[in-house]
Amino acid sequence: MNKEKIKPIIVPTYTEEKASKKSFLKKFPYFQKNKTTRKKVERKTHVLRKTPMIMPFLDITEEYIVMKKGYFMDIFQISPNDLHSLTDTDITIKLLEKARFYRSSASQHKVVGLNFPANTEKQRLYWERKKERTTDPLRIRFINRKLFELEFIARERTNREFFLFVYAESSQTLEDEKKQVVRGMRQSFPLQTLSNEKKQDILFLMSNQNSKL
């Protein structure tokens, strides 16, 4: 009786198994590139090509904002008044002062109301200084609670602020118009000058009404 020869089982080595796996994965395009050479693609912020064509602004300086078609503009903040704390006589006087301004002023201006985040920077700095000077655990716990509340207010709450836009056809005319509106609204609703950063925030909110600062 002839005995059948038993073929030995050949176990592939690690290198052979790796080579066969590599040749198999070559069929799929996802694995054709080496993973070590892949780089994470980061999106770069860019301005849309049509944005400069749509926006009416060209430049901003400390004195005015340059607009297209040769116009100049500047922005003031209107100081509000608490009407609930005023008497009827005080309210009537302010309304008459405002009416006199509209009758006497021939300047091109517009009143705009926007919602800005509540500014709690001064309060936060005050409580942070208090926190640095105390070692009492109970007081530190109370101060941390106050800081949390101020951060929440600054993040979630908004204040309604009003601004006066003044327009003119030249920079010199704009300066005269600005002096006139400041003088005309001094008795009713005084105007405050703004920094360039604040003006840019105003223009940003007007152009992106669904965005937040």
XYZ file of N, CA and C in Angstrom:
639
model
N 0.869 -1.195 0.000
C 0.000 0.000 0.000
C 0.893 1.227 0.000
N 0.596 2.077 -1.018
C 1.420 3.283 -1.131
C 0.881 4.360 -0.200
N 1.758 4.882 0.526
C 1.381 5.987 1.418
C 1.417 7.306 0.642
N 0.345 8.104 0.771
C 0.318 9.413 0.112
C 1.242 10.378 0.851
N 1.904 11.136 0.015
C 2.802 12.130 0.600
C 2.004 13.305 1.168
N 2.270 13.617 2.378
C 1.586 14.751 3.040
C 2.370 16.020 2.750
N 1.689 16.972 2.103
C 2.345 18.236 1.787
C 2.419 19.110 3.026
N 3.561 19.617 3.267
C 3.670 20.490 4.454
C 2.920 21.802 4.259
N 2.330 22.324 5.331
C 1.606 23.606 5.303
C 2.619 24.737 5.418
N 2.604 25.581 4.411
C 3.549 26.696 4.391
C 2.844 27.934 4.948
N 3.330 28.413 6.043
C 2.777 29.620 6.673
C 3.524 30.816 6.127
N 2.844 31.788 5.534
C 3.553 32.951 4.991
C 4.187 33.767 6.096
N 5.327 34.253 5.779
C 6.029 35.110 6.748
C 5.374 36.475 6.813
N 5.832 37.288 7.756
C 5.250 38.628 7.960
C 5.459 39.522 6.746
N 6.649 39.440 6.153
C 6.949 40.291 4.993
C 6.132 39.875 3.789
N 5.956 38.555 3.586
C 5.155 38.089 2.464
C 3.687 38.466 2.636
N 3.182 38.353 3.865
C 1.796 38.719 4.133
C 1.572 40.215 3.928
N 2.526 41.010 4.321
C 2.419 42.455 4.152
C 2.454 42.835 2.685
N 3.333 42.130 1.895
C 3.430 42.418 0.465
C 2.149 42.041 -0.256
N 1.537 40.893 0.095
C 0.293 40.485 -0.545
C -0.849 41.430 -0.193
N -0.884 41.897 1.039
C -1.910 42.850 1.461
C -1.766 44.176 0.739
N -0.509 44.551 0.524
C -0.251 45.813 -0.164
C -0.694 45.726 -1.617
N -0.406 44.568 -2.281
C -0.831 44.397 -3.664
C -2.355 44.335 -3.787
N -3.024 43.799 -2.758
C -4.480 43.739 -2.772
C -5.105 45.125 -2.613
N -4.517 45.944 -1.735
C -5.067 47.261 -1.477
C -4.818 48.229 -2.618
N -3.891 47.872 -3.515
C -3.626 48.746 -4.644
C -4.831 48.842 -5.575
N -5.747 47.883 -5.495
C -6.918 47.917 -6.355
C -7.858 49.057 -5.990
N -7.767 49.508 -4.764
C -8.667 50.550 -4.295
C -7.954 51.900 -4.338
N -8.555 52.928 -4.970
C -7.860 54.216 -5.117
C -7.637 54.931 -3.790
N -8.448 54.603 -2.768
C -8.287 55.307 -1.494
C -6.936 55.028 -0.868
N -6.412 53.793 -1.081
C -5.168 53.402 -0.438
C -3.953 53.563 -1.354
N -4.125 54.191 -2.505
C -2.998 54.329 -3.400
C -1.976 55.326 -2.872
N -2.440 56.316 -2.107
C -1.522 57.298 -1.538
C -1.082 56.840 -0.163
N 0.128 57.126 0.156
C 0.654 56.785 1.466
C 0.019 57.683 2.512
N -0.401 57.082 3.623
C -1.064 57.869 4.651
C -0.134 58.893 5.282
N 1.127 58.596 5.334
C 2.066 59.524 5.966
C 2.251 60.785 5.153
N 1.960 60.720 3.854
C 2.152 61.894 3.002
C 0.913 62.763 2.929
N -0.213 62.271 3.470
C -1.425 63.078 3.445
C -1.322 64.209 4.451
N -1.741 65.391 4.040
C -1.718 66.555 4.905
C -3.140 67.066 5.095
N -3.373 67.578 6.248
C -4.689 68.117 6.568
C -4.875 69.440 5.839
N -5.946 69.514 5.057
C -6.210 70.724 4.290
C -6.936 71.721 5.175
N -6.372 72.890 5.322
C -6.966 73.941 6.136
C -7.600 74.983 5.224
N -8.815 75.353 5.557
C -9.507 76.363 4.761
C -8.982 77.753 5.117
N -8.669 78.486 4.105
C -8.194 79.845 4.309
C -9.357 80.815 4.131
N -9.435 81.753 5.067
C -10.472 82.765 4.963
C -10.149 83.699 3.804
N -11.116 83.928 2.991
C -10.893 84.794 1.840
C -12.138 85.625 1.599
N -11.953 86.713 0.930
C -13.042 87.618 0.594
C -13.576 87.244 -0.781
N -14.886 87.165 -0.890
C -15.480 86.837 -2.173
C -15.136 87.899 -3.204
N -15.045 87.464 -4.431
C -14.608 88.368 -5.491
C -15.604 89.503 -5.708
N -16.888 89.262 -5.489
C -17.905 90.274 -5.731
C -18.098 91.220 -4.552
N -17.520 90.902 -3.403
C -17.736 91.734 -2.214
C -17.253 93.172 -2.404
N -16.019 93.428 -2.901
C -15.612 94.832 -3.099
C -16.490 95.586 -4.083
N -17.127 94.873 -5.008
C -17.989 95.545 -5.969
C -19.321 95.943 -5.337
N -19.784 95.153 -4.356
C -21.080 95.417 -3.737
C -20.961 96.435 -2.610
N -19.908 96.327 -1.794
C -19.769 97.215 -0.639
C -19.515 98.639 -1.099
N -20.162 99.634 -0.467
C -19.988 101.028 -0.910
C -18.808 101.748 -0.267
N -18.000 101.041 0.530
C -16.908 101.683 1.269
C -15.570 101.420 0.590
N -14.705 102.427 0.631
C -13.377 102.309 0.042
C -12.268 102.356 1.080
N -12.384 103.251 2.065
C -11.321 103.419 3.049
C -11.909 104.040 4.305
N -11.178 103.883 5.426
C -11.605 104.455 6.702
C -10.410 105.120 7.372
N -10.608 106.323 7.877
C -9.578 107.073 8.586
C -10.145 107.538 9.925
N -9.347 108.289 10.652
C -9.794 108.795 11.952
C -10.874 109.862 11.802
N -10.902 110.551 10.663
C -11.831 111.666 10.477
C -13.097 111.287 9.721
N -13.005 110.329 8.798
C -14.168 110.018 7.966
C -13.996 108.647 7.323
N -15.067 108.231 6.639
C -15.087 106.991 5.874
C -15.283 107.360 4.412
N -14.381 106.920 3.568
C -14.456 107.226 2.140
C -15.384 106.224 1.467
N -16.344 106.760 0.706
C -17.309 105.922 0.016
C -17.131 106.064 -1.489
N -17.820 105.221 -2.206
C -17.768 105.286 -3.655
C -18.531 106.510 -4.168
N -18.275 106.870 -5.408
C -18.909 108.010 -6.077
C -18.568 109.327 -5.399
N -17.419 109.368 -4.690
C -16.937 110.631 -4.142
C -17.614 111.113 -2.883
N -18.315 110.247 -2.144
C -18.994 110.659 -0.917
C -18.121 110.327 0.302
N -18.385 111.084 1.381
C -17.693 110.892 2.651
C -18.737 110.716 3.744
N -18.384 109.926 4.769
C -19.336 109.609 5.829
C -18.607 109.501 7.159
N -19.322 109.793 8.234
C -18.807 109.583 9.581
C -19.958 109.128 10.468
N -19.609 108.474 11.577
C -20.611 107.873 12.456
C -20.423 108.401 13.873
N -21.524 108.792 14.501
C -21.549 109.186 15.910
C -22.485 108.248 16.660
N -22.226 108.101 17.947
C -23.131 107.335 18.801
C -24.023 108.303 19.562
N -25.314 108.011 19.584
C -26.288 108.870 20.264
C -26.394 108.433 21.716
N -26.220 109.383 22.623
C -26.343 109.091 24.056
C -27.827 108.957 24.411
N -28.269 107.810 24.897
C -29.696 107.628 25.188
C -30.076 108.279 26.521
N -31.362 108.398 26.720
C -31.914 108.924 27.964
C -32.967 107.961 28.491
N -33.000 107.837 29.805
C -34.011 106.999 30.449
C -35.303 107.807 30.544
N -36.216 107.529 29.633
C -37.453 108.298 29.594
C -38.339 108.042 30.810
N -38.182 106.881 31.452
C -39.023 106.574 32.621
C -38.626 107.409 33.834
N -37.399 107.884 33.863
C -36.958 108.697 35.002
C -37.151 110.194 34.767
N -37.617 110.571 33.594
C -37.834 111.984 33.273
C -39.291 112.360 33.496
N -39.500 113.607 33.797
C -40.862 114.113 33.936
C -41.436 114.425 32.548
N -42.711 114.683 32.510
C -43.349 115.024 31.235
C -42.783 116.314 30.660
N -42.429 117.235 31.526
C -41.858 118.498 31.046
C -40.490 118.273 30.417
N -39.666 117.439 31.058
C -38.337 117.154 30.505
C -38.437 116.450 29.149
N -39.363 115.526 29.027
C -39.543 114.824 27.749
C -39.994 115.789 26.662
N -40.915 116.700 27.020
C -41.398 117.679 26.039
C -40.262 118.583 25.581
N -39.401 119.002 26.514
C -38.273 119.877 26.156
C -37.320 119.145 25.200
N -37.036 117.892 25.475
C -36.132 117.135 24.600
C -36.727 116.946 23.208
N -38.037 116.693 23.136
C -38.678 116.545 21.841
C -38.657 117.850 21.059
N -38.858 118.978 21.737
C -38.810 120.272 21.058
C -37.402 120.588 20.564
N -36.387 120.235 21.372
C -35.000 120.441 20.942
C -34.675 119.596 19.717
N -35.166 118.374 19.716
C -34.919 117.503 18.564
C -35.663 118.013 17.334
N -36.878 118.509 17.513
C -37.626 119.050 16.381
C -36.940 120.301 15.829
N -36.403 121.125 16.693
C -35.690 122.314 16.221
C -34.449 121.930 15.432
N -33.786 120.862 15.847
C -32.605 120.406 15.109
C -32.982 119.962 13.700
N -34.069 119.200 13.572
C -34.486 118.739 12.247
C -34.926 119.905 11.356
N -35.487 120.938 11.938
C -35.933 122.074 11.131
C -34.770 122.941 10.662
N -33.760 123.083 11.512
C -32.649 123.990 11.195
C -31.518 123.302 10.442
N -31.408 121.989 10.547
C -30.300 121.278 9.938
C -30.664 120.830 8.528
N -29.749 121.105 7.601
C -29.928 120.668 6.214
C -28.955 119.551 5.852
N -28.322 118.945 6.842
C -27.326 117.908 6.589
C -28.001 116.602 6.196
N -27.255 115.782 5.475
C -27.727 114.453 5.096
C -27.302 113.471 6.183
N -28.244 112.985 6.951
C -27.920 112.089 8.053
C -29.009 111.024 8.183
N -28.680 109.981 8.924
C -29.593 108.860 9.123
C -29.336 108.263 10.503
N -30.400 107.895 11.201
C -30.314 107.267 12.522
C -30.478 105.759 12.349
N -29.536 105.000 12.916
C -29.516 103.544 12.786
C -29.446 102.928 14.185
N -30.260 101.925 14.433
C -30.230 101.192 15.697
C -29.722 99.777 15.497
N -28.746 99.357 16.308
C -28.144 98.031 16.197
C -28.037 97.395 17.579
N -28.026 96.071 17.611
C -27.844 95.322 18.852
C -26.373 94.942 19.003
N -25.758 95.417 20.089
C -24.365 95.111 20.376
C -24.269 94.281 21.655
N -23.266 93.401 21.740
C -23.090 92.626 22.982
C -22.861 93.536 24.183
N -23.407 93.139 25.313
C -23.233 93.925 26.535
C -21.761 93.941 26.947
N -21.253 95.106 27.239
C -19.847 95.274 27.605
C -19.711 95.196 29.124
N -19.093 94.128 29.621
C -18.888 93.940 31.057
C -17.401 93.912 31.411
N -16.583 94.551 30.592
C -15.135 94.481 30.798
C -14.719 95.150 32.108
N -15.286 96.318 32.418
C -14.907 97.025 33.649
C -15.285 96.213 34.886
N -16.466 95.619 34.873
C -16.891 94.810 36.021
C -16.007 93.577 36.196
N -15.632 92.940 35.075
C -14.770 91.761 35.169
C -13.387 92.117 35.714
N -12.832 93.237 35.275
C -11.532 93.664 35.790
C -11.600 93.961 37.283
N -12.704 94.552 37.729
C -12.864 94.854 39.156
C -12.859 93.569 39.992
N -13.650 92.568 39.580
C -13.722 91.329 40.358
C -12.448 90.495 40.226
N -11.745 90.597 39.114
C -10.471 89.885 38.991
C -9.412 90.466 39.930
N -9.410 91.788 40.108
C -8.495 92.399 41.083
C -8.856 91.988 42.505
N -10.158 91.914 42.796
C -10.585 91.452 44.109
C -10.162 90.012 44.361
N -10.227 89.203 43.318
C -9.856 87.798 43.464
C -8.361 87.641 43.741
N -7.532 88.492 43.151
C -6.093 88.410 43.368
C -5.698 88.830 44.786
N -6.503 89.646 45.424
C -6.146 90.181 46.733
C -6.721 89.390 47.906
N -7.517 88.375 47.635
C -8.133 87.607 48.718
C -7.667 86.156 48.694
N -7.682 85.566 49.885
C -7.338 84.140 50.032
C -8.461 83.349 50.688
N -9.557 84.022 51.006
C -10.681 83.364 51.651
C -11.413 82.483 50.628
N -11.537 81.179 50.877
C -12.205 80.299 49.900
C -13.657 80.684 49.648
N -14.342 81.171 50.679
C -15.738 81.554 50.504
C -15.862 82.769 49.592
N -14.979 83.745 49.780
C -15.008 84.930 48.919
C -14.601 84.581 47.486
N -13.627 83.703 47.329
C -13.208 83.303 45.986
C -14.360 82.605 45.257
N -15.104 81.807 45.984
C -16.260 81.135 45.380
C -17.310 82.154 44.936
N -17.531 83.159 45.762
C -18.499 84.211 45.408
C -18.014 85.003 44.191
N -16.706 85.321 44.146
C -16.153 86.093 43.026
C -16.222 85.276 41.733
N -15.933 83.995 41.808
C -16.030 83.154 40.616
C -17.456 83.114 40.075
N -18.410 83.136 40.981
C -19.806 83.165 40.550
C -20.123 84.478 39.832
N -19.610 85.568 40.353
C -19.827 86.866 39.715
C -19.176 86.916 38.330
N -17.959 86.389 38.222
C -17.272 86.378 36.929
C -18.025 85.523 35.908
N -18.579 84.415 36.369
C -19.369 83.561 35.473
C -20.612 84.294 34.973
N -21.279 85.023 35.866
C -22.469 85.769 35.468
C -22.124 86.871 34.465
N -21.007 87.566 34.689
C -20.614 88.633 33.768
C -20.242 88.083 32.398
N -19.562 86.948 32.365
C -19.225 86.323 31.088
C -20.488 85.859 30.357
N -21.444 85.359 31.095
C -22.695 84.922 30.474
C -23.455 86.113 29.889
N -23.476 87.230 30.617
C -24.164 88.429 30.122
C -23.487 88.952 28.856
N -22.148 88.994 28.871
C -21.425 89.489 27.694
C -21.622 88.587 26.484
N -21.848 87.303 26.717
C -21.991 86.352 25.611
C -23.419 86.271 25.097
N -24.413 86.410 25.965
C -25.798 86.149 25.576
C -26.665 87.398 25.470
N -26.316 88.457 26.202
C -27.197 89.624 26.229
C -26.694 90.697 25.272
N -27.617 91.425 24.678
C -27.279 92.525 23.777
C -27.971 93.800 24.231
N -27.356 94.913 23.912
C -27.915 96.229 24.197
C -28.257 96.925 22.888
N -29.352 97.641 22.900
C -29.764 98.406 21.728
C -29.039 99.753 21.734
N -28.215 99.980 20.725
C -27.457 101.224 20.614
C -27.862 101.937 19.335
N -27.821 103.274 19.401
C -28.262 104.091 18.270
C -27.099 104.956 17.787
N -27.038 105.112 16.462
C -25.932 105.823 15.829
C -26.475 106.792 14.791
N -25.714 107.862 14.587
C -26.066 108.884 13.604
C -25.031 108.859 12.484
N -25.485 108.585 11.270
C -24.629 108.580 10.085
C -24.750 109.944 9.397
N -23.613 110.572 9.165
C -23.586 111.888 8.515
C -22.864 111.742 7.179
N -23.468 112.296 6.114
C -22.918 112.181 4.762
C -22.612 113.575 4.206
N -21.629 113.627 3.294
C -21.282 114.875 2.601
C -20.539 114.521 1.324
N -20.438 115.521 0.428
C -19.794 115.295 -0.859
C -18.299 115.591 -0.840
N -17.795 116.162 0.257
C -16.361 116.428 0.389
C -15.979 116.336 1.854
N -14.681 116.192 2.108
C -14.216 116.075 3.492
C -14.414 117.371 4.274
N -14.231 118.517 3.607
C -14.416 119.800 4.295
C -15.886 120.021 4.629
N -16.762 119.700 3.692
C -18.197 119.826 3.959
C -18.627 118.889 5.075
N -18.020 117.716 5.125
C -18.354 116.772 6.187
C -17.966 117.321 7.555
N -16.827 117.975 7.651
C -16.415 118.560 8.925
C -17.413 119.613 9.389
N -17.897 120.436 8.458
C -18.890 121.458 8.821
C -20.205 120.820 9.252
N -20.604 119.761 8.554
C -21.847 119.083 8.908
C -21.741 118.408 10.281
N -20.576 117.861 10.570
C -20.374 117.218 11.869
C -20.462 118.224 13.008
N -19.867 119.383 12.834
C -19.962 120.420 13.872
C -21.400 120.863 14.061
N -22.145 120.932 12.981
C -23.529 121.382 13.071
C -24.402 120.379 13.814
N -24.246 119.082 13.509
C -25.086 118.089 14.173
C -24.692 117.923 15.643
N -23.418 118.043 15.961
C -22.999 117.960 17.365
C -23.564 119.124 18.157
N -23.535 120.301 17.565
C -24.078 121.478 18.248
C -25.594 121.422 18.332
N -26.247 120.890 17.303
C -27.699 120.866 17.295
C -28.305 119.832 18.233
N -27.594 118.733 18.504
C -28.135 117.682 19.367
C -27.546 117.690 20.770
N -26.844 118.763 21.105
C -26.186 118.825 22.417
C -27.188 118.873 23.549
N -28.319 119.556 23.360
C -29.286 119.711 24.433
C -30.250 118.531 24.551
N -30.496 117.834 23.464
C -31.483 116.754 23.498
C -30.810 115.391 23.669
N -30.035 114.968 22.688
C -29.354 113.671 22.730
C -27.907 113.884 22.292
N -26.986 114.109 23.223
C -25.584 114.406 22.861
C -24.960 113.262 22.062
N -24.017 113.619 21.196
C -23.328 112.665 20.344
C -21.948 112.353 20.895
N -21.516 111.121 20.693
C -20.193 110.671 21.127
C -19.387 110.220 19.905
N -18.106 110.583 19.905
C -17.230 110.132 18.825
C -16.868 108.663 19.039
N -16.564 107.983 17.957
C -16.274 106.550 17.988
C -14.877 106.280 17.454
N -14.301 105.181 17.904
C -13.015 104.740 17.391
C -13.211 104.006 16.059
N -12.104 103.810 15.347
C -12.187 103.101 14.067
C -12.652 101.663 14.248
N -12.252 101.051 15.352
C -12.669 99.679 15.613
C -14.174 99.574 15.798
N -14.751 100.534 16.509
C -16.201 100.545 16.715
C -16.932 100.793 15.404
N -16.395 101.687 14.579
C -17.019 101.951 13.282
C -16.982 100.714 12.394
N -15.889 100.000 12.419
C -15.797 98.779 11.625
C -16.781 97.731 12.109
N -16.988 97.649 13.436
C -17.990 96.716 13.967
C -19.393 97.087 13.494
N -19.679 98.387 13.443
C -20.994 98.841 12.988
C -21.215 98.465 11.527
N -20.221 98.728 10.698
C -20.338 98.398 9.282
C -20.436 96.892 9.073
N -19.732 96.124 9.910
C -19.804 94.668 9.805
C -21.201 94.162 10.133
N -21.806 94.686 11.212
C -23.150 94.242 11.589
C -24.181 94.649 10.553
N -24.003 95.793 9.945
C -24.963 96.226 8.917
C -24.853 95.356 7.662
N -23.665 94.882 7.356
C -23.467 94.065 6.163
C -23.697 92.585 6.425
N -23.667 92.168 7.714
C -23.857 90.761 8.091
C -24.848 90.713 9.257
N -26.113 90.867 8.941
C -27.121 91.038 9.983
C -27.413 89.751 10.740
N -27.016 88.606 10.206
C -27.227 87.335 10.905
C -26.012 86.886 11.687
N -24.965 87.710 11.739
C -23.730 87.353 12.425
C -23.648 88.077 13.769
N -22.726 87.568 14.604
C -22.478 88.156 15.903
C -21.020 88.577 15.993
N -20.771 89.598 16.802
C -19.395 90.051 16.990
C -18.638 89.080 17.880
